[in-house]
Amino acid sequence: MSAKTVLVTGAVGEMGHQLLPALADAGYEIVALDLAVLPPDLIGYCKESVETSITETGRVRGLLDRHRPELVFHLAALLSASAERKPSLAHKVNVGGTVALLQLCQEQARATGRSIRFMFPSSIAVYGLPDQAAKEQAGAVLEHQWAQPTGMYGCNKLYGELLGTYYSNHSPHAGDAGIDFRAIRFPGLISADTVPTGGTSDYGPEMIHAAARSQAYSCFVREDSRLPFMTMPDAVDGFMRLAFADEAALSTRVYNIKAFSPTAGEFRDKVLDYFPQADIRFEPVPARQAIVDSWPGDVDDSRARQDWGFNPRHDFNGAMEEYVLPALKKRYPAGA
Ligand code: AKB
């Protein structure tokens, strides 16, 4: 049993591409699980990777039994847009997979006498603002406000938060080692290395990547639609910082974080600053617009800053100048 083993579920997703190198740099041996085959650039970080669904509890148990991880990053999930298209599958994966993994982790903690730190990527999707007026009036939403999701993904993630908090507070027998659950409600994430799929906040990164590839882009939300965002490096840095924070410093198990909150029109303007020829049109898709309108235009992340020193590197300008553009010029040398 390795002294420092981490299990990453959904390792092939957008966050996994940034998280696996960060965990390797932190000295962890990585066990990865995903439906998809791990690509060559990630497989080298792993001591074992398994192509399976998180709902295959027997295979997940086998991974845990073989490696006894002390840390889990549970990324496997269907995102918001996919969850609206396949609500039953979303519930099965996002809730069923999470419950099963929490139970397996609790069993392992009891058997080994060693607690497991369980990192859970929640989402701004857990918030539900009833209309545009309420969204504008709410401003930067605190963790205890407006947690009334209207989408399947938001319902799944809110229940995941509640379950993880329950398992952190309840061991089968008093004094047993158990689960140390910690969650972040991630905003829209901008990765220069991958293009998102299945999310509602995807319009931000999609717009940037389309411009870098000299492709026309039809934005599926209105120009005035506003959401909180951050870059993927800041998101992973924040997740790692929370994972290694002293438990005594945490005033809650669920935190907001973000870096900037532009409108889709401000995304367009920023993209045109760097890609003046970009062809960007706004053609709202009602079902996707409804989700964005129910999510907060901004979140208050003062608790994360106060409890464990969250401090993103990239503001909106920095996101483009320091992170996205240099990476896109390498990724799309012809178009960028
Ligand atoms: C989505 O758009 O579904 C995700 C999220 C904000 O959780 N990127």
CSV table of C-alpha atoms and ligand atoms in Angstrom, one decimal:
chain,number,residue,atom,x,y,z
A,1,MET,CA,0.0,0.0,0.0
A,2,SER,CA,1.6,3.3,-1.1
A,3,ALA,CA,2.0,6.0,1.5
A,4,LYS,CA,0.7,8.6,-1.0
A,5,THR,CA,-1.8,7.2,-3.5
A,6,VAL,CA,-4.6,9.2,-5.0
A,7,LEU,CA,-7.6,7.9,-7.0
A,8,VAL,CA,-8.9,10.2,-9.7
A,9,THR,CA,-12.2,9.2,-11.3
A,10,GLY,CA,-13.2,10.8,-14.6
A,11,ALA,CA,-9.5,11.4,-15.1
A,12,VAL,CA,-9.8,11.9,-18.9
A,13,GLY,CA,-12.1,15.0,-18.5
A,14,GLU,CA,-11.0,18.6,-18.8
A,15,MET,CA,-9.9,19.0,-15.2
A,16,GLY,CA,-8.1,15.6,-15.2
A,17,HIS,CA,-5.7,16.9,-17.9
A,18,GLN,CA,-4.5,19.6,-15.5
A,19,LEU,CA,-4.9,17.7,-12.2
A,20,LEU,CA,-2.9,14.6,-12.9
A,21,PRO,CA,0.4,16.4,-13.5
A,22,ALA,CA,-0.3,18.6,-10.4
A,23,LEU,CA,-0.8,15.5,-8.3
A,24,ALA,CA,2.3,13.8,-9.7
A,25,ASP,CA,4.3,17.0,-8.9
A,26,ALA,CA,2.9,16.8,-5.4
A,27,GLY,CA,4.5,13.3,-5.1
A,28,TYR,CA,1.3,11.2,-5.4
A,29,GLU,CA,1.1,7.9,-7.2
A,30,ILE,CA,-2.0,8.1,-9.3
A,31,VAL,CA,-4.7,5.5,-10.0
A,32,ALA,CA,-7.1,6.7,-12.7
A,33,LEU,CA,-10.6,5.6,-13.7
A,34,ASP,CA,-12.6,6.8,-16.7
A,35,LEU,CA,-15.0,5.4,-19.3
A,36,ALA,CA,-12.5,6.6,-22.0
A,37,VAL,CA,-9.0,5.2,-22.5
A,38,LEU,CA,-6.4,7.4,-20.9
A,39,PRO,CA,-4.5,9.3,-23.7
A,40,PRO,CA,-0.7,8.9,-23.9
A,41,ASP,CA,0.0,12.2,-22.3
A,42,LEU,CA,-1.8,11.2,-19.1
A,43,ILE,CA,-1.1,7.4,-18.9
A,44,GLY,CA,2.5,8.1,-17.9
A,45,TYR,CA,1.4,9.7,-14.7
A,46,CYS,CA,-0.6,6.6,-13.5
A,47,LYS,CA,0.5,3.5,-11.8
A,48,GLU,CA,-2.8,1.9,-12.9
A,49,SER,CA,-5.7,3.2,-15.1
A,50,VAL,CA,-9.0,1.4,-15.7
A,51,GLU,CA,-11.5,2.0,-18.4
A,52,THR,CA,-14.8,1.5,-16.6
A,53,SER,CA,-17.9,3.4,-15.5
A,54,ILE,CA,-18.0,4.8,-11.9
A,55,THR,CA,-21.2,2.8,-11.6
A,56,GLU,CA,-19.3,-0.5,-11.9
A,57,THR,CA,-19.0,-0.8,-8.2
A,58,GLY,CA,-17.2,-4.2,-8.3
A,59,ARG,CA,-14.4,-2.8,-10.4
A,60,VAL,CA,-14.1,0.4,-8.4
A,61,ARG,CA,-13.9,-1.7,-5.2
A,62,GLY,CA,-11.1,-3.7,-6.8
A,63,LEU,CA,-9.1,-0.5,-7.5
A,64,LEU,CA,-9.6,0.6,-3.9
A,65,ASP,CA,-8.6,-2.8,-2.5
A,66,ARG,CA,-5.5,-2.9,-4.6
A,67,HIS,CA,-4.2,0.6,-3.9
A,68,ARG,CA,-5.9,1.8,-0.7
A,69,PRO,CA,-5.8,5.5,-1.7
A,70,GLU,CA,-5.6,8.1,1.0
A,71,LEU,CA,-7.0,10.8,-1.3
A,72,VAL,CA,-9.8,10.8,-3.9
A,73,PHE,CA,-10.7,13.3,-6.5
A,74,HIS,CA,-14.1,12.3,-7.8
A,75,LEU,CA,-14.4,14.0,-11.2
A,76,ALA,CA,-16.6,11.5,-13.0
A,77,ALA,CA,-19.9,13.1,-13.9
A,78,LEU,CA,-22.2,14.2,-16.7
A,79,LEU,CA,-22.2,18.0,-16.9
A,80,SER,CA,-25.3,20.2,-17.1
A,81,ALA,CA,-26.2,20.1,-20.8
A,82,SER,CA,-25.6,16.4,-21.1
A,83,ALA,CA,-27.6,15.8,-17.9
A,84,GLU,CA,-30.6,17.6,-19.3
A,85,ARG,CA,-30.4,15.4,-22.4
A,86,LYS,CA,-30.0,12.2,-20.4
A,87,PRO,CA,-31.5,12.9,-16.9
A,88,SER,CA,-31.7,9.2,-15.9
A,89,LEU,CA,-28.2,8.5,-16.8
A,90,ALA,CA,-27.0,11.6,-15.1
A,91,HIS,CA,-28.7,10.6,-11.9
A,92,LYS,CA,-27.3,7.1,-12.2
A,93,VAL,CA,-23.7,8.4,-12.7
A,94,ASN,CA,-23.7,11.6,-10.7
A,95,VAL,CA,-25.6,10.4,-7.7
A,96,GLY,CA,-25.4,6.6,-7.9
A,97,GLY,CA,-21.7,6.7,-8.7
A,98,THR,CA,-21.0,9.2,-5.9
A,99,VAL,CA,-23.0,7.3,-3.3
A,100,ALA,CA,-21.3,4.0,-4.1
A,101,LEU,CA,-17.8,5.6,-4.0
A,102,LEU,CA,-18.5,7.3,-0.7
A,103,GLN,CA,-19.7,4.0,0.8
A,104,LEU,CA,-16.6,2.1,-0.6
A,105,CYS,CA,-14.3,4.8,0.9
A,106,GLN,CA,-16.0,4.6,4.2
A,107,GLU,CA,-15.5,0.8,4.2
A,108,GLN,CA,-11.9,1.2,3.4
A,109,ALA,CA,-11.3,3.9,6.1
A,110,ARG,CA,-12.8,1.5,8.7
A,111,ALA,CA,-10.8,-1.4,7.5
A,112,THR,CA,-7.5,0.5,7.4
A,113,GLY,CA,-8.1,2.8,10.3
A,114,ARG,CA,-7.0,5.7,8.1
A,115,SER,CA,-9.4,8.4,6.9
A,116,ILE,CA,-9.8,9.3,3.3
A,117,ARG,CA,-9.9,12.8,2.0
A,118,PHE,CA,-12.7,13.0,-0.6
A,119,MET,CA,-12.5,15.9,-3.0
A,120,PHE,CA,-15.8,16.7,-4.8
A,121,PRO,CA,-16.2,19.1,-7.8
A,122,SER,CA,-19.5,20.7,-7.2
A,123,SER,CA,-20.8,23.5,-9.4
A,124,ILE,CA,-22.6,26.9,-9.6
A,125,ALA,CA,-25.3,24.7,-11.0
A,126,VAL,CA,-26.5,24.1,-7.4
A,127,TYR,CA,-27.9,27.6,-7.4
A,128,GLY,CA,-31.3,28.4,-8.8
A,129,LEU,CA,-32.3,32.1,-9.4
A,130,PRO,CA,-36.0,32.3,-10.5
A,131,ASP,CA,-35.6,35.0,-13.1
A,132,GLN,CA,-33.3,37.7,-14.5
A,133,ALA,CA,-34.4,40.3,-12.0
A,134,ALA,CA,-33.6,38.0,-9.1
A,135,LYS,CA,-30.3,37.1,-10.7
A,136,GLU,CA,-29.3,40.8,-11.1
A,137,GLN,CA,-30.5,41.7,-7.6
A,138,ALA,CA,-28.7,38.7,-6.0
A,139,GLY,CA,-25.3,39.9,-7.2
A,140,ALA,CA,-22.4,37.8,-5.8
A,141,VAL,CA,-24.2,34.8,-4.2
A,142,LEU,CA,-22.9,33.3,-0.9
A,143,GLU,CA,-22.8,29.5,-0.3
A,144,HIS,CA,-25.9,29.5,1.8
A,145,GLN,CA,-28.1,31.5,-0.6
A,146,TRP,CA,-30.3,30.4,-3.5
A,147,ALA,CA,-29.2,26.7,-3.4
A,148,GLN,CA,-32.5,25.6,-5.2
A,149,PRO,CA,-31.3,24.1,-8.5
A,150,THR,CA,-33.7,23.7,-11.4
A,151,GLY,CA,-31.5,21.4,-13.5
A,152,MET,CA,-30.7,17.7,-13.1
A,153,TYR,CA,-26.9,18.3,-12.8
A,154,GLY,CA,-27.4,21.0,-10.1
A,155,CYS,CA,-29.7,18.6,-8.2
A,156,ASN,CA,-27.2,15.9,-8.5
A,157,LYS,CA,-24.3,18.1,-7.3
A,158,LEU,CA,-26.3,19.5,-4.4
A,159,TYR,CA,-27.2,16.0,-3.2
A,160,GLY,CA,-23.6,15.0,-3.6
A,161,GLU,CA,-22.5,17.8,-1.3
A,162,LEU,CA,-25.1,16.9,1.3
A,163,LEU,CA,-24.1,13.2,1.1
A,164,GLY,CA,-20.5,13.9,1.4
A,165,THR,CA,-21.1,16.2,4.4
A,166,TYR,CA,-23.2,13.4,6.0
A,167,TYR,CA,-20.4,10.8,5.5
A,168,SER,CA,-17.9,13.2,7.0
A,169,ASN,CA,-20.1,13.6,10.1
A,170,HIS,CA,-21.2,9.9,10.5
A,171,SER,CA,-18.9,6.9,10.9
A,172,PRO,CA,-20.6,3.6,11.5
A,173,HIS,CA,-18.9,3.4,14.9
A,174,ALA,CA,-17.9,6.3,17.1
A,175,GLY,CA,-14.2,7.0,16.7
A,176,ASP,CA,-13.8,5.0,13.4
A,177,ALA,CA,-11.6,6.5,10.8
A,178,GLY,CA,-13.9,8.0,8.1
A,179,ILE,CA,-14.3,10.4,5.2
A,180,ASP,CA,-13.0,14.0,5.2
A,181,PHE,CA,-15.2,15.5,2.4
A,182,ARG,CA,-14.4,18.8,0.8
A,183,ALA,CA,-16.2,20.4,-2.2
A,184,ILE,CA,-15.8,23.4,-4.4
A,185,ARG,CA,-18.7,24.9,-6.5
A,186,PHE,CA,-16.7,25.5,-9.6
A,187,PRO,CA,-17.8,28.3,-12.0
A,188,GLY,CA,-17.3,28.1,-15.8
A,189,LEU,CA,-13.7,26.9,-16.5
A,190,ILE,CA,-11.5,28.0,-19.3
A,191,SER,CA,-8.9,25.5,-20.5
A,192,ALA,CA,-6.4,26.2,-23.3
A,193,ASP,CA,-5.5,22.5,-23.6
A,194,THR,CA,-9.0,21.0,-24.1
A,195,VAL,CA,-12.3,22.1,-25.5
A,196,PRO,CA,-15.3,21.5,-23.2
A,197,THR,CA,-18.2,19.2,-24.0
A,198,GLY,CA,-21.6,18.9,-22.3
A,199,GLY,CA,-21.5,22.0,-20.2
A,200,THR,CA,-23.6,25.1,-20.2
A,201,SER,CA,-20.8,27.5,-19.5
A,202,ASP,CA,-18.9,26.0,-22.5
A,203,TYR,CA,-19.7,29.1,-24.6
A,204,GLY,CA,-16.8,31.0,-23.1
A,205,PRO,CA,-14.0,28.6,-23.9
A,206,GLU,CA,-15.8,27.5,-27.1
A,207,MET,CA,-15.8,31.1,-28.4
A,208,ILE,CA,-12.0,31.4,-27.7
A,209,HIS,CA,-11.0,28.1,-29.3
A,210,ALA,CA,-13.2,28.8,-32.4
A,211,ALA,CA,-11.6,32.2,-32.9
A,212,ALA,CA,-8.1,30.6,-32.6
A,213,ARG,CA,-9.0,28.1,-35.2
A,214,SER,CA,-10.5,30.8,-37.5
A,215,GLN,CA,-13.9,29.2,-37.3
A,216,ALA,CA,-17.2,31.0,-37.1
A,217,TYR,CA,-18.9,30.6,-33.7
A,218,SER,CA,-22.7,30.7,-32.9
A,219,CYS,CA,-23.0,31.6,-29.2
A,220,PHE,CA,-26.0,29.7,-27.6
A,221,VAL,CA,-26.7,32.4,-25.0
A,222,ARG,CA,-27.7,36.0,-25.2
A,223,GLU,CA,-25.0,38.7,-25.3
A,224,ASP,CA,-26.0,40.0,-21.8
A,225,SER,CA,-25.7,36.5,-20.1
A,226,ARG,CA,-23.3,36.7,-17.2
A,227,LEU,CA,-21.6,33.8,-15.3
A,228,PRO,CA,-18.6,33.5,-13.0
A,229,PHE,CA,-15.5,32.0,-14.7
A,230,MET,CA,-11.9,31.1,-13.9
A,231,THR,CA,-9.0,29.5,-15.7
A,232,MET,CA,-8.4,25.8,-15.4
A,233,PRO,CA,-4.9,26.3,-13.8
A,234,ASP,CA,-6.5,28.5,-11.1
A,235,ALA,CA,-9.3,25.9,-10.6
A,236,VAL,CA,-6.9,23.0,-10.1
A,237,ASP,CA,-4.6,25.1,-7.9
A,238,GLY,CA,-7.6,26.0,-5.8
A,239,PHE,CA,-8.8,22.3,-5.6
A,240,MET,CA,-5.3,21.2,-4.5
A,241,ARG,CA,-5.0,24.0,-2.0
A,242,LEU,CA,-8.3,22.9,-0.4
A,243,ALA,CA,-7.3,19.3,-0.5
A,244,PHE,CA,-4.1,20.0,1.6
A,245,ALA,CA,-5.6,22.6,3.9
A,246,ASP,CA,-5.7,22.0,7.6
A,247,GLU,CA,-9.1,20.6,8.4
A,248,ALA,CA,-9.2,22.9,11.5
A,249,ALA,CA,-9.1,25.9,9.3
A,250,LEU,CA,-12.3,24.9,7.4
A,251,SER,CA,-15.5,26.7,8.4
A,252,THR,CA,-17.5,24.7,5.9
A,253,ARG,CA,-17.1,21.7,3.6
A,254,VAL,CA,-18.4,23.4,0.5
A,255,TYR,CA,-16.8,26.6,-1.0
A,256,ASN,CA,-17.4,29.0,-3.8
A,257,ILE,CA,-14.5,30.2,-5.9
A,258,LYS,CA,-14.2,32.3,-9.1
A,259,ALA,CA,-11.9,34.8,-10.7
A,260,PHE,CA,-14.0,37.0,-13.1
A,261,SER,CA,-17.7,37.3,-14.2
A,262,PRO,CA,-18.0,38.6,-17.7
A,263,THR,CA,-21.0,38.7,-19.9
A,264,ALA,CA,-21.0,36.7,-23.2
A,265,GLY,CA,-20.7,40.0,-25.0
A,266,GLU,CA,-17.6,40.9,-22.9
A,267,PHE,CA,-16.2,37.5,-23.9
A,268,ARG,CA,-16.8,38.5,-27.5
A,269,ASP,CA,-15.1,41.8,-27.1
A,270,LYS,CA,-12.1,40.2,-25.4
A,271,VAL,CA,-11.8,37.6,-28.2
A,272,LEU,CA,-12.0,40.4,-30.9
A,273,ASP,CA,-9.1,42.2,-29.1
A,274,TYR,CA,-6.9,39.3,-30.0
A,275,PHE,CA,-8.7,37.8,-33.0
A,276,PRO,CA,-10.1,40.9,-34.9
A,277,GLN,CA,-11.4,38.7,-37.7
A,278,ALA,CA,-13.3,36.4,-35.4
A,279,ASP,CA,-16.9,35.7,-36.6
A,280,ILE,CA,-19.1,35.5,-33.5
A,281,ARG,CA,-22.9,35.6,-33.6
A,282,PHE,CA,-25.4,35.3,-30.7
A,283,GLU,CA,-28.1,32.7,-31.5
A,284,PRO,CA,-29.6,31.7,-28.1
A,285,VAL,CA,-30.9,28.2,-27.6
A,286,PRO,CA,-33.8,28.5,-25.2
A,287,ALA,CA,-33.2,25.4,-23.1
A,288,ARG,CA,-29.5,26.3,-22.6
A,289,GLN,CA,-30.4,30.0,-22.0
A,290,ALA,CA,-32.8,29.0,-19.3
A,291,ILE,CA,-30.0,27.2,-17.4
A,292,VAL,CA,-27.7,30.2,-17.6
A,293,ASP,CA,-30.4,32.5,-16.5
A,294,SER,CA,-31.0,30.4,-13.4
A,295,TRP,CA,-27.3,30.4,-12.4
A,296,PRO,CA,-25.8,33.4,-10.5
A,297,GLY,CA,-24.0,36.1,-12.4
A,298,ASP,CA,-21.3,36.1,-9.7
A,299,VAL,CA,-20.4,34.2,-6.5
A,300,ASP,CA,-18.8,35.5,-3.3
A,301,ASP,CA,-15.7,33.4,-2.6
A,302,SER,CA,-14.5,35.3,0.6
A,303,ARG,CA,-14.8,32.1,2.7
A,304,ALA,CA,-12.4,30.3,0.5
A,305,ARG,CA,-10.0,33.2,0.6
A,306,GLN,CA,-10.3,33.5,4.4
A,307,ASP,CA,-10.2,29.8,5.3
A,308,TRP,CA,-7.5,28.4,3.0
A,309,GLY,CA,-6.0,31.3,1.1
A,310,PHE,CA,-7.7,31.0,-2.3
A,311,ASN,CA,-6.2,33.6,-4.6
A,312,PRO,CA,-6.5,33.1,-8.4
A,313,ARG,CA,-3.6,34.2,-10.5
A,314,HIS,CA,-5.6,35.1,-13.6
A,315,ASP,CA,-8.1,38.0,-13.9
A,316,PHE,CA,-10.0,38.3,-17.2
A,317,ASN,CA,-7.1,40.1,-19.0
A,318,GLY,CA,-4.5,37.8,-17.4
A,319,ALA,CA,-6.5,34.7,-18.5
A,320,MET,CA,-6.1,35.7,-22.1
A,321,GLU,CA,-2.6,37.3,-22.0
A,322,GLU,CA,-0.8,34.9,-19.7
A,323,TYR,CA,-2.6,31.6,-20.1
A,324,VAL,CA,-4.9,31.2,-23.1
A,325,LEU,CA,-3.1,33.0,-25.9
A,326,PRO,CA,0.4,31.5,-25.5
A,327,ALA,CA,-1.2,28.0,-25.3
A,328,LEU,CA,-3.5,28.5,-28.3
A,329,LYS,CA,-0.6,29.8,-30.4
A,330,LYS,CA,1.1,26.4,-29.8
A,331,ARG,CA,-2.1,24.4,-30.2
A,332,TYR,CA,-3.3,26.2,-33.4
A,333,PRO,CA,-0.1,27.6,-35.0
A,334,ALA,CA,-1.9,28.4,-38.3
A,335,GLY,CA,-5.0,30.0,-36.8
A,336,ALA,CA,-3.9,31.7,-33.7
B,1,AKB,C1,-21.3,23.2,-16.8
B,1,AKB,O1,-21.4,24.2,-17.5
B,1,AKB,O2,-22.1,22.3,-16.7
B,1,AKB,C2,-20.1,23.1,-15.9
B,1,AKB,C3,-20.3,23.7,-14.6
B,1,AKB,C4,-20.4,25.2,-14.5
B,1,AKB,O3,-20.4,23.0,-13.6
B,1,AKB,N1,-18.9,23.7,-16.6
